[in-house]
Amino acid sequence: MTPESSYNLNGNSTPAIEFRDVYLAFDDQVILEGVNFSVKRGETKLVLGGSGTGKSTVIKLILGLLRPDAGSVIVDGEDLSDFDDEDLRRIRKKIGMVFQEGALFDSLSVYENVAYRLTEEKVPADEIEHEVRRMLQFVDLEDAIDKMPAELSGGMRRRVGIARALVGNPSIVLFDEPTAGLDPPTARTICELAIKLRDLEEVSSIFVTHEMNNLEYLSSEYAIVDNNGNVHFEEDGEFLCMLNTGALMLKDGEIIFDGSDRALLAADDPYIRRFIRGK
Amino acid sequence: MNPFTRFLFELQGVTDLFVRVVRGLTKKPRYFDEIIRQLDLIGVGSAGIVILTGFFTGGVLILQAYPTLQYYGAQSNAGQGVATSLIRELGPVLSALMVAGRVGSAISAELGSMVVSQQIEAMRALGTSPARKLVTPRLVALIIALPLLTVAADLFGLIGGGLVANLVYGLDTTVYVTSVRVGVSINDLLGGIFKPVVFGFIIGIVSCHKGLSTTGGTVGVGRSTTSAVVVSSVWVIIVDFFLSKILQQFFTGTMF
């Protein structure tokens, strides 16, 4: 047994997310072919793979936006297979989703976007305001509260998207290529948010990406809060292995790697080596 | 895919959407604010063009029909001619076509862009049903607004006809008004208000379905906007024929 598999943050043994032998095809194009993996509570799983390898599909399956042709997707101990719209809505409340380009509602302001989930649930206005401000502080964008999405830069839009996903304190957060097309410092900020969620909020997450530096940040740093309440990021020491971060690589709808970042970097598979080094 | 199969698939999509909308009406949350907002956008927003269309259609009807009526010495029946054709056919159909062009295109473009920028998926991920939040208010607003718009078009068409009759052909206004009042039956009015209810439904459900089934990025948005307008217009005209036939038989009491 590897140290990872025995690692458990909350002492609860049901994984946050589990895929059991999932198959999915559109017409005659096979997307996923017998995918098995699980994400433990408090764990961040980076899903790597080239374009069109089914990374985003994995996320849509977890949200129930797509249904598998065979196999089962289990979220928080519940099998989504026979769920109707009402059940799925209940499950989706536990999940925060960060979309590739933010996917903010154009017609709503930043405030209304972040407040969306609470407004729909008819939460009292002052509670909404408090929660929205707290979330915008978390992503460091309180100044943009009254802006419209069209006025924001790409990085800001994604941070608002993260704030919107985190409202209601979901125990699972899904990131769909949150750093694609961003400059390195902004991409770094997004990764820091993911690290903060993992280490300070004990959120389980799936982080779909094809950028290797995301893996490096997430698997070598951790966030701590000092006595003044400030958040610091510390580099992982030489021998301390990050136990709550794993990597998973997809190729042609199959998982070709599932393990720690170190194992990934040491892998012999030519596809993985090419993916890591770009040649 | 052959056209017939495609038609069946589209029909399936539209029916599925309709079922979701109806189900959405029976359960909470109901988006009343959104219905009011859409009524303003669709109804009040389209009033101008619909009134203008009605006005000039009424005018041109008299302009063309009057010389013929005069030939038969029946110019005193001019009002009846305009009124029946406007209230039974032209009012409902032309208003529906104008609204299909203005509102149908806007609906499918808006929903289509929301699909391609993942906003629809985001909405579902946040636990809201797009059918309930987006489609139901638009559909309800169209079904309420189109009959009202049609009445406005009819009214202004009659005024336009009267003006042309009076100013161009020198027909006495009282003769015109009397002819309209004698010529229009309650059945004409009922039929003329029932038709746009159906047309509003067609425009709404087709445009929403086209918008929500957009694929292929921004090009796809253009494609679904075009087809929303074309398909809903064509269906309005086809359904109008059969609806006219059914209403005719219903009112004369000779069903088949």
PDB file of C-alpha atoms in Angstrom, chain B residues 29-247:
ATOM      1  CA  PRO B  29     -39.133  28.404  -8.361  1.00  0.00           C
ATOM      2  CA  ARG B  30     -41.264  30.264 -10.889  1.00  0.00           C
ATOM      3  CA  TYR B  31     -39.574  33.250 -12.391  1.00  0.00           C
ATOM      4  CA  PHE B  32     -42.348  35.876 -12.440  1.00  0.00           C
ATOM      5  CA  ASP B  33     -39.915  38.810 -12.495  1.00  0.00           C
ATOM      6  CA  GLU B  34     -38.271  37.316 -15.511  1.00  0.00           C
ATOM      7  CA  ILE B  35     -41.644  36.942 -17.273  1.00  0.00           C
ATOM      8  CA  ILE B  36     -42.378  40.624 -16.679  1.00  0.00           C
ATOM      9  CA  ARG B  37     -38.936  41.577 -17.983  1.00  0.00           C
ATOM     10  CA  GLN B  38     -39.429  39.492 -21.107  1.00  0.00           C
ATOM     11  CA  LEU B  39     -42.915  40.931 -21.617  1.00  0.00           C
ATOM     12  CA  ASP B  40     -41.336  44.357 -21.618  1.00  0.00           C
ATOM     13  CA  LEU B  41     -38.556  43.335 -24.021  1.00  0.00           C
ATOM     14  CA  ILE B  42     -40.755  41.309 -26.351  1.00  0.00           C
ATOM     15  CA  GLY B  43     -44.111  43.053 -26.081  1.00  0.00           C
ATOM     16  CA  VAL B  44     -43.350  46.716 -25.531  1.00  0.00           C
ATOM     17  CA  GLY B  45     -40.172  46.441 -27.579  1.00  0.00           C
ATOM     18  CA  SER B  46     -41.976  45.081 -30.636  1.00  0.00           C
ATOM     19  CA  ALA B  47     -44.983  47.407 -30.421  1.00  0.00           C
ATOM     20  CA  GLY B  48     -43.426  50.014 -32.720  1.00  0.00           C
ATOM     21  CA  ILE B  49     -42.648  47.795 -35.680  1.00  0.00           C
ATOM     22  CA  VAL B  50     -45.867  45.835 -35.365  1.00  0.00           C
ATOM     23  CA  ILE B  51     -48.000  48.995 -35.298  1.00  0.00           C
ATOM     24  CA  LEU B  52     -46.111  50.386 -38.284  1.00  0.00           C
ATOM     25  CA  THR B  53     -46.581  47.154 -40.211  1.00  0.00           C
ATOM     26  CA  GLY B  54     -50.296  47.074 -39.399  1.00  0.00           C
ATOM     27  CA  PHE B  55     -50.826  50.691 -40.323  1.00  0.00           C
ATOM     28  CA  PHE B  56     -49.277  50.451 -43.769  1.00  0.00           C
ATOM     29  CA  THR B  57     -50.798  47.052 -44.506  1.00  0.00           C
ATOM     30  CA  GLY B  58     -54.270  48.442 -43.813  1.00  0.00           C
ATOM     31  CA  GLY B  59     -53.433  51.410 -46.028  1.00  0.00           C
ATOM     32  CA  VAL B  60     -52.195  49.356 -48.952  1.00  0.00           C
ATOM     33  CA  LEU B  61     -55.186  46.999 -48.753  1.00  0.00           C
ATOM     34  CA  ILE B  62     -57.556  49.912 -49.368  1.00  0.00           C
ATOM     35  CA  LEU B  63     -55.235  51.415 -51.929  1.00  0.00           C
ATOM     36  CA  GLN B  64     -55.348  48.251 -54.040  1.00  0.00           C
ATOM     37  CA  ALA B  65     -58.910  47.081 -53.362  1.00  0.00           C
ATOM     38  CA  TYR B  66     -60.756  50.363 -53.684  1.00  0.00           C
ATOM     39  CA  PRO B  67     -60.602  50.703 -57.495  1.00  0.00           C
ATOM     40  CA  THR B  68     -62.012  47.188 -57.943  1.00  0.00           C
ATOM     41  CA  LEU B  69     -64.771  47.818 -55.400  1.00  0.00           C
ATOM     42  CA  GLN B  70     -65.552  51.069 -57.172  1.00  0.00           C
ATOM     43  CA  TYR B  71     -65.818  49.184 -60.477  1.00  0.00           C
ATOM     44  CA  TYR B  72     -68.592  47.080 -58.970  1.00  0.00           C
ATOM     45  CA  GLY B  73     -70.072  50.083 -57.171  1.00  0.00           C
ATOM     46  CA  ALA B  74     -69.323  48.507 -53.807  1.00  0.00           C
ATOM     47  CA  GLN B  75     -66.989  51.138 -52.385  1.00  0.00           C
ATOM     48  CA  SER B  76     -69.151  51.487 -49.278  1.00  0.00           C
ATOM     49  CA  ASN B  77     -68.045  47.963 -48.320  1.00  0.00           C
ATOM     50  CA  ALA B  78     -64.356  48.958 -48.336  1.00  0.00           C
ATOM     51  CA  GLY B  79     -64.149  48.905 -44.534  1.00  0.00           C
ATOM     52  CA  GLN B  80     -65.434  45.361 -44.359  1.00  0.00           C
ATOM     53  CA  GLY B  81     -62.827  44.172 -46.835  1.00  0.00           C
ATOM     54  CA  VAL B  82     -59.948  45.626 -44.857  1.00  0.00           C
ATOM     55  CA  ALA B  83     -61.335  44.549 -41.512  1.00  0.00           C
ATOM     56  CA  THR B  84     -61.920  40.894 -42.323  1.00  0.00           C
ATOM     57  CA  SER B  85     -58.641  40.345 -44.131  1.00  0.00           C
ATOM     58  CA  LEU B  86     -56.701  42.197 -41.434  1.00  0.00           C
ATOM     59  CA  ILE B  87     -58.332  40.667 -38.406  1.00  0.00           C
ATOM     60  CA  ARG B  88     -58.563  37.141 -39.751  1.00  0.00           C
ATOM     61  CA  GLU B  89     -55.272  36.813 -41.603  1.00  0.00           C
ATOM     62  CA  LEU B  90     -52.879  39.674 -42.113  1.00  0.00           C
ATOM     63  CA  GLY B  91     -52.855  41.024 -38.570  1.00  0.00           C
ATOM     64  CA  PRO B  92     -51.945  37.715 -36.891  1.00  0.00           C
ATOM     65  CA  VAL B  93     -49.582  36.488 -39.616  1.00  0.00           C
ATOM     66  CA  LEU B  94     -47.687  39.703 -40.264  1.00  0.00           C
ATOM     67  CA  SER B  95     -47.309  40.437 -36.549  1.00  0.00           C
ATOM     68  CA  ALA B  96     -46.041  36.898 -36.025  1.00  0.00           C
ATOM     69  CA  LEU B  97     -43.538  37.246 -38.865  1.00  0.00           C
ATOM     70  CA  MET B  98     -42.280  40.586 -37.550  1.00  0.00           C
ATOM     71  CA  VAL B  99     -41.943  39.162 -34.053  1.00  0.00           C
ATOM     72  CA  ALA B 100     -40.241  36.030 -35.402  1.00  0.00           C
ATOM     73  CA  GLY B 101     -37.705  38.281 -37.121  1.00  0.00           C
ATOM     74  CA  ARG B 102     -37.132  40.582 -34.201  1.00  0.00           C
ATOM     75  CA  VAL B 103     -37.639  38.423 -31.118  1.00  0.00           C
ATOM     76  CA  GLY B 104     -37.046  34.892 -32.423  1.00  0.00           C
ATOM     77  CA  SER B 105     -33.632  35.872 -33.737  1.00  0.00           C
ATOM     78  CA  ALA B 106     -32.731  37.670 -30.501  1.00  0.00           C
ATOM     79  CA  ILE B 107     -33.779  34.720 -28.355  1.00  0.00           C
ATOM     80  CA  SER B 108     -31.836  32.121 -30.297  1.00  0.00           C
ATOM     81  CA  ALA B 109     -28.771  34.368 -30.592  1.00  0.00           C
ATOM     82  CA  GLU B 110     -28.779  35.043 -26.859  1.00  0.00           C
ATOM     83  CA  LEU B 111     -29.298  31.424 -25.843  1.00  0.00           C
ATOM     84  CA  GLY B 112     -26.866  30.253 -28.523  1.00  0.00           C
ATOM     85  CA  SER B 113     -24.088  32.528 -27.246  1.00  0.00           C
ATOM     86  CA  MET B 114     -24.789  31.328 -23.741  1.00  0.00           C
ATOM     87  CA  VAL B 115     -24.318  27.746 -24.949  1.00  0.00           C
ATOM     88  CA  VAL B 116     -21.016  28.380 -26.724  1.00  0.00           C
ATOM     89  CA  SER B 117     -19.571  30.382 -23.815  1.00  0.00           C
ATOM     90  CA  GLN B 118     -20.572  27.567 -21.411  1.00  0.00           C
ATOM     91  CA  GLN B 119     -23.010  29.804 -19.537  1.00  0.00           C
ATOM     92  CA  ILE B 120     -25.797  27.258 -19.925  1.00  0.00           C
ATOM     93  CA  GLU B 121     -23.568  24.549 -18.463  1.00  0.00           C
ATOM     94  CA  ALA B 122     -22.565  26.928 -15.678  1.00  0.00           C
ATOM     95  CA  MET B 123     -26.235  27.537 -14.954  1.00  0.00           C
ATOM     96  CA  ARG B 124     -26.906  23.815 -14.736  1.00  0.00           C
ATOM     97  CA  ALA B 125     -23.797  23.313 -12.611  1.00  0.00           C
ATOM     98  CA  LEU B 126     -25.123  25.975 -10.234  1.00  0.00           C
ATOM     99  CA  GLY B 127     -28.319  23.986  -9.871  1.00  0.00           C
ATOM    100  CA  THR B 128     -30.714  25.989 -12.069  1.00  0.00           C
ATOM    101  CA  SER B 129     -32.717  24.470 -14.899  1.00  0.00           C
ATOM    102  CA  PRO B 130     -32.174  26.558 -18.067  1.00  0.00           C
ATOM    103  CA  ALA B 131     -35.598  25.434 -19.331  1.00  0.00           C
ATOM    104  CA  ARG B 132     -37.236  26.909 -16.268  1.00  0.00           C
ATOM    105  CA  LYS B 133     -35.136  30.022 -15.920  1.00  0.00           C
ATOM    106  CA  LEU B 134     -34.690  30.953 -19.588  1.00  0.00           C
ATOM    107  CA  VAL B 135     -37.253  29.195 -21.772  1.00  0.00           C
ATOM    108  CA  THR B 136     -40.434  29.373 -19.690  1.00  0.00           C
ATOM    109  CA  PRO B 137     -40.393  33.175 -19.199  1.00  0.00           C
ATOM    110  CA  ARG B 138     -39.725  33.791 -22.899  1.00  0.00           C
ATOM    111  CA  LEU B 139     -42.395  31.377 -24.023  1.00  0.00           C
ATOM    112  CA  VAL B 140     -45.023  32.712 -21.607  1.00  0.00           C
ATOM    113  CA  ALA B 141     -44.157  36.294 -22.535  1.00  0.00           C
ATOM    114  CA  LEU B 142     -44.527  35.525 -26.256  1.00  0.00           C
ATOM    115  CA  ILE B 143     -47.850  33.776 -25.771  1.00  0.00           C
ATOM    116  CA  ILE B 144     -49.201  36.765 -23.840  1.00  0.00           C
ATOM    117  CA  ALA B 145     -47.593  39.495 -25.928  1.00  0.00           C
ATOM    118  CA  LEU B 146     -48.306  38.338 -29.468  1.00  0.00           C
ATOM    119  CA  PRO B 147     -52.144  38.477 -29.232  1.00  0.00           C
ATOM    120  CA  LEU B 148     -51.879  41.964 -27.720  1.00  0.00           C
ATOM    121  CA  LEU B 149     -49.491  43.069 -30.453  1.00  0.00           C
ATOM    122  CA  THR B 150     -51.845  41.618 -33.044  1.00  0.00           C
ATOM    123  CA  VAL B 151     -54.769  43.615 -31.665  1.00  0.00           C
ATOM    124  CA  ALA B 152     -52.630  46.746 -31.903  1.00  0.00           C
ATOM    125  CA  ALA B 153     -51.672  45.890 -35.486  1.00  0.00           C
ATOM    126  CA  ASP B 154     -55.348  45.293 -36.391  1.00  0.00           C
ATOM    127  CA  LEU B 155     -56.418  48.556 -34.835  1.00  0.00           C
ATOM    128  CA  PHE B 156     -53.769  50.625 -36.547  1.00  0.00           C
ATOM    129  CA  GLY B 157     -54.409  48.765 -39.797  1.00  0.00           C
ATOM    130  CA  LEU B 158     -58.044  49.834 -39.665  1.00  0.00           C
ATOM    131  CA  ILE B 159     -56.976  53.394 -38.967  1.00  0.00           C
ATOM    132  CA  GLY B 160     -54.496  53.268 -41.858  1.00  0.00           C
ATOM    133  CA  GLY B 161     -57.164  51.885 -44.173  1.00  0.00           C
ATOM    134  CA  GLY B 162     -59.627  54.554 -43.107  1.00  0.00           C
ATOM    135  CA  LEU B 163     -57.103  57.313 -43.665  1.00  0.00           C
ATOM    136  CA  VAL B 164     -56.200  56.113 -47.149  1.00  0.00           C
ATOM    137  CA  ALA B 165     -59.883  55.635 -48.072  1.00  0.00           C
ATOM    138  CA  ASN B 166     -60.663  59.121 -46.886  1.00  0.00           C
ATOM    139  CA  LEU B 167     -57.619  61.017 -48.087  1.00  0.00           C
ATOM    140  CA  VAL B 168     -56.882  59.225 -51.360  1.00  0.00           C
ATOM    141  CA  TYR B 169     -60.344  58.148 -52.505  1.00  0.00           C
ATOM    142  CA  GLY B 170     -62.502  60.620 -50.582  1.00  0.00           C
ATOM    143  CA  LEU B 171     -64.633  57.961 -48.851  1.00  0.00           C
ATOM    144  CA  ASP B 172     -66.669  59.307 -45.964  1.00  0.00           C
ATOM    145  CA  THR B 173     -65.300  58.198 -42.588  1.00  0.00           C
ATOM    146  CA  THR B 174     -68.727  57.276 -41.213  1.00  0.00           C
ATOM    147  CA  VAL B 175     -69.345  54.981 -44.173  1.00  0.00           C
ATOM    148  CA  TYR B 176     -65.986  53.315 -43.536  1.00  0.00           C
ATOM    149  CA  VAL B 177     -66.567  52.836 -39.806  1.00  0.00           C
ATOM    150  CA  THR B 178     -70.079  51.491 -40.322  1.00  0.00           C
ATOM    151  CA  SER B 179     -68.802  49.049 -42.912  1.00  0.00           C
ATOM    152  CA  VAL B 180     -66.106  47.829 -40.489  1.00  0.00           C
ATOM    153  CA  ARG B 181     -68.641  47.389 -37.693  1.00  0.00           C
ATOM    154  CA  VAL B 182     -71.088  45.527 -39.841  1.00  0.00           C
ATOM    155  CA  GLY B 183     -68.432  43.423 -41.542  1.00  0.00           C
ATOM    156  CA  VAL B 184     -66.600  42.082 -38.491  1.00  0.00           C
ATOM    157  CA  SER B 185     -68.177  39.264 -36.515  1.00  0.00           C
ATOM    158  CA  ILE B 186     -67.304  38.108 -33.019  1.00  0.00           C
ATOM    159  CA  ASN B 187     -65.955  34.918 -34.574  1.00  0.00           C
ATOM    160  CA  ASP B 188     -63.452  36.908 -36.605  1.00  0.00           C
ATOM    161  CA  LEU B 189     -62.221  38.577 -33.446  1.00  0.00           C
ATOM    162  CA  LEU B 190     -61.966  35.340 -31.476  1.00  0.00           C
ATOM    163  CA  GLY B 191     -60.161  33.579 -34.304  1.00  0.00           C
ATOM    164  CA  GLY B 192     -57.893  36.585 -34.791  1.00  0.00           C
ATOM    165  CA  ILE B 193     -56.851  36.469 -31.144  1.00  0.00           C
ATOM    166  CA  PHE B 194     -56.550  32.696 -30.900  1.00  0.00           C
ATOM    167  CA  LYS B 195     -54.151  32.423 -33.843  1.00  0.00           C
ATOM    168  CA  PRO B 196     -51.382  34.605 -32.364  1.00  0.00           C
ATOM    169  CA  VAL B 197     -51.501  32.562 -29.168  1.00  0.00           C
ATOM    170  CA  VAL B 198     -50.474  29.546 -31.236  1.00  0.00           C
ATOM    171  CA  PHE B 199     -47.959  31.573 -33.267  1.00  0.00           C
ATOM    172  CA  GLY B 200     -46.364  32.942 -30.092  1.00  0.00           C
ATOM    173  CA  PHE B 201     -45.932  29.400 -28.866  1.00  0.00           C
ATOM    174  CA  ILE B 202     -44.366  28.299 -32.175  1.00  0.00           C
ATOM    175  CA  ILE B 203     -41.919  31.217 -32.300  1.00  0.00           C
ATOM    176  CA  GLY B 204     -40.944  30.782 -28.663  1.00  0.00           C
ATOM    177  CA  ILE B 205     -40.397  27.051 -28.618  1.00  0.00           C
ATOM    178  CA  VAL B 206     -38.605  26.943 -31.991  1.00  0.00           C
ATOM    179  CA  SER B 207     -36.276  29.852 -31.176  1.00  0.00           C
ATOM    180  CA  CYS B 208     -35.438  28.552 -27.709  1.00  0.00           C
ATOM    181  CA  HIS B 209     -34.820  25.050 -29.031  1.00  0.00           C
ATOM    182  CA  LYS B 210     -32.611  26.332 -31.861  1.00  0.00           C
ATOM    183  CA  GLY B 211     -30.670  28.521 -29.454  1.00  0.00           C
ATOM    184  CA  LEU B 212     -30.134  25.814 -26.857  1.00  0.00           C
ATOM    185  CA  SER B 213     -29.079  23.222 -29.436  1.00  0.00           C
ATOM    186  CA  THR B 214     -26.367  25.477 -30.876  1.00  0.00           C
ATOM    187  CA  THR B 215     -23.090  23.739 -31.656  1.00  0.00           C
ATOM    188  CA  GLY B 216     -19.908  24.886 -33.349  1.00  0.00           C
ATOM    189  CA  GLY B 217     -18.948  28.191 -31.745  1.00  0.00           C
ATOM    190  CA  THR B 218     -19.836  31.641 -33.047  1.00  0.00           C
ATOM    191  CA  VAL B 219     -20.573  30.347 -36.550  1.00  0.00           C
ATOM    192  CA  GLY B 220     -23.086  28.018 -34.937  1.00  0.00           C
ATOM    193  CA  VAL B 221     -24.807  30.966 -33.244  1.00  0.00           C
ATOM    194  CA  GLY B 222     -25.321  32.592 -36.651  1.00  0.00           C
ATOM    195  CA  ARG B 223     -26.624  29.352 -38.055  1.00  0.00           C
ATOM    196  CA  SER B 224     -29.116  28.747 -35.294  1.00  0.00           C
ATOM    197  CA  THR B 225     -30.320  32.363 -35.411  1.00  0.00           C
ATOM    198  CA  THR B 226     -31.023  32.092 -39.123  1.00  0.00           C
ATOM    199  CA  SER B 227     -32.763  28.785 -38.806  1.00  0.00           C
ATOM    200  CA  ALA B 228     -34.816  29.982 -35.823  1.00  0.00           C
ATOM    201  CA  VAL B 229     -36.276  32.792 -37.921  1.00  0.00           C
ATOM    202  CA  VAL B 230     -36.738  30.695 -41.066  1.00  0.00           C
ATOM    203  CA  VAL B 231     -38.229  27.669 -39.343  1.00  0.00           C
ATOM    204  CA  SER B 232     -40.584  29.623 -37.091  1.00  0.00           C
ATOM    205  CA  SER B 233     -41.756  31.836 -39.996  1.00  0.00           C
ATOM    206  CA  VAL B 234     -42.427  28.866 -42.228  1.00  0.00           C
ATOM    207  CA  TRP B 235     -44.320  27.066 -39.466  1.00  0.00           C
ATOM    208  CA  VAL B 236     -46.368  30.173 -38.736  1.00  0.00           C
ATOM    209  CA  ILE B 237     -47.504  30.280 -42.363  1.00  0.00           C
ATOM    210  CA  ILE B 238     -48.204  26.558 -42.619  1.00  0.00           C
ATOM    211  CA  VAL B 239     -50.035  26.397 -39.285  1.00  0.00           C
ATOM    212  CA  ASP B 240     -51.996  29.524 -40.229  1.00  0.00           C
ATOM    213  CA  PHE B 241     -53.556  27.702 -43.176  1.00  0.00           C
ATOM    214  CA  PHE B 242     -54.710  24.735 -41.146  1.00  0.00           C
ATOM    215  CA  LEU B 243     -55.774  26.909 -38.238  1.00  0.00           C
ATOM    216  CA  SER B 244     -57.895  29.026 -40.607  1.00  0.00           C
ATOM    217  CA  LYS B 245     -59.534  25.915 -41.940  1.00  0.00           C
ATOM    218  CA  ILE B 246     -60.210  24.547 -38.462  1.00  0.00           C
ATOM    219  CA  LEU B 247     -61.553  27.868 -37.167  1.00  0.00           C
TER     220      LEU B 247
END
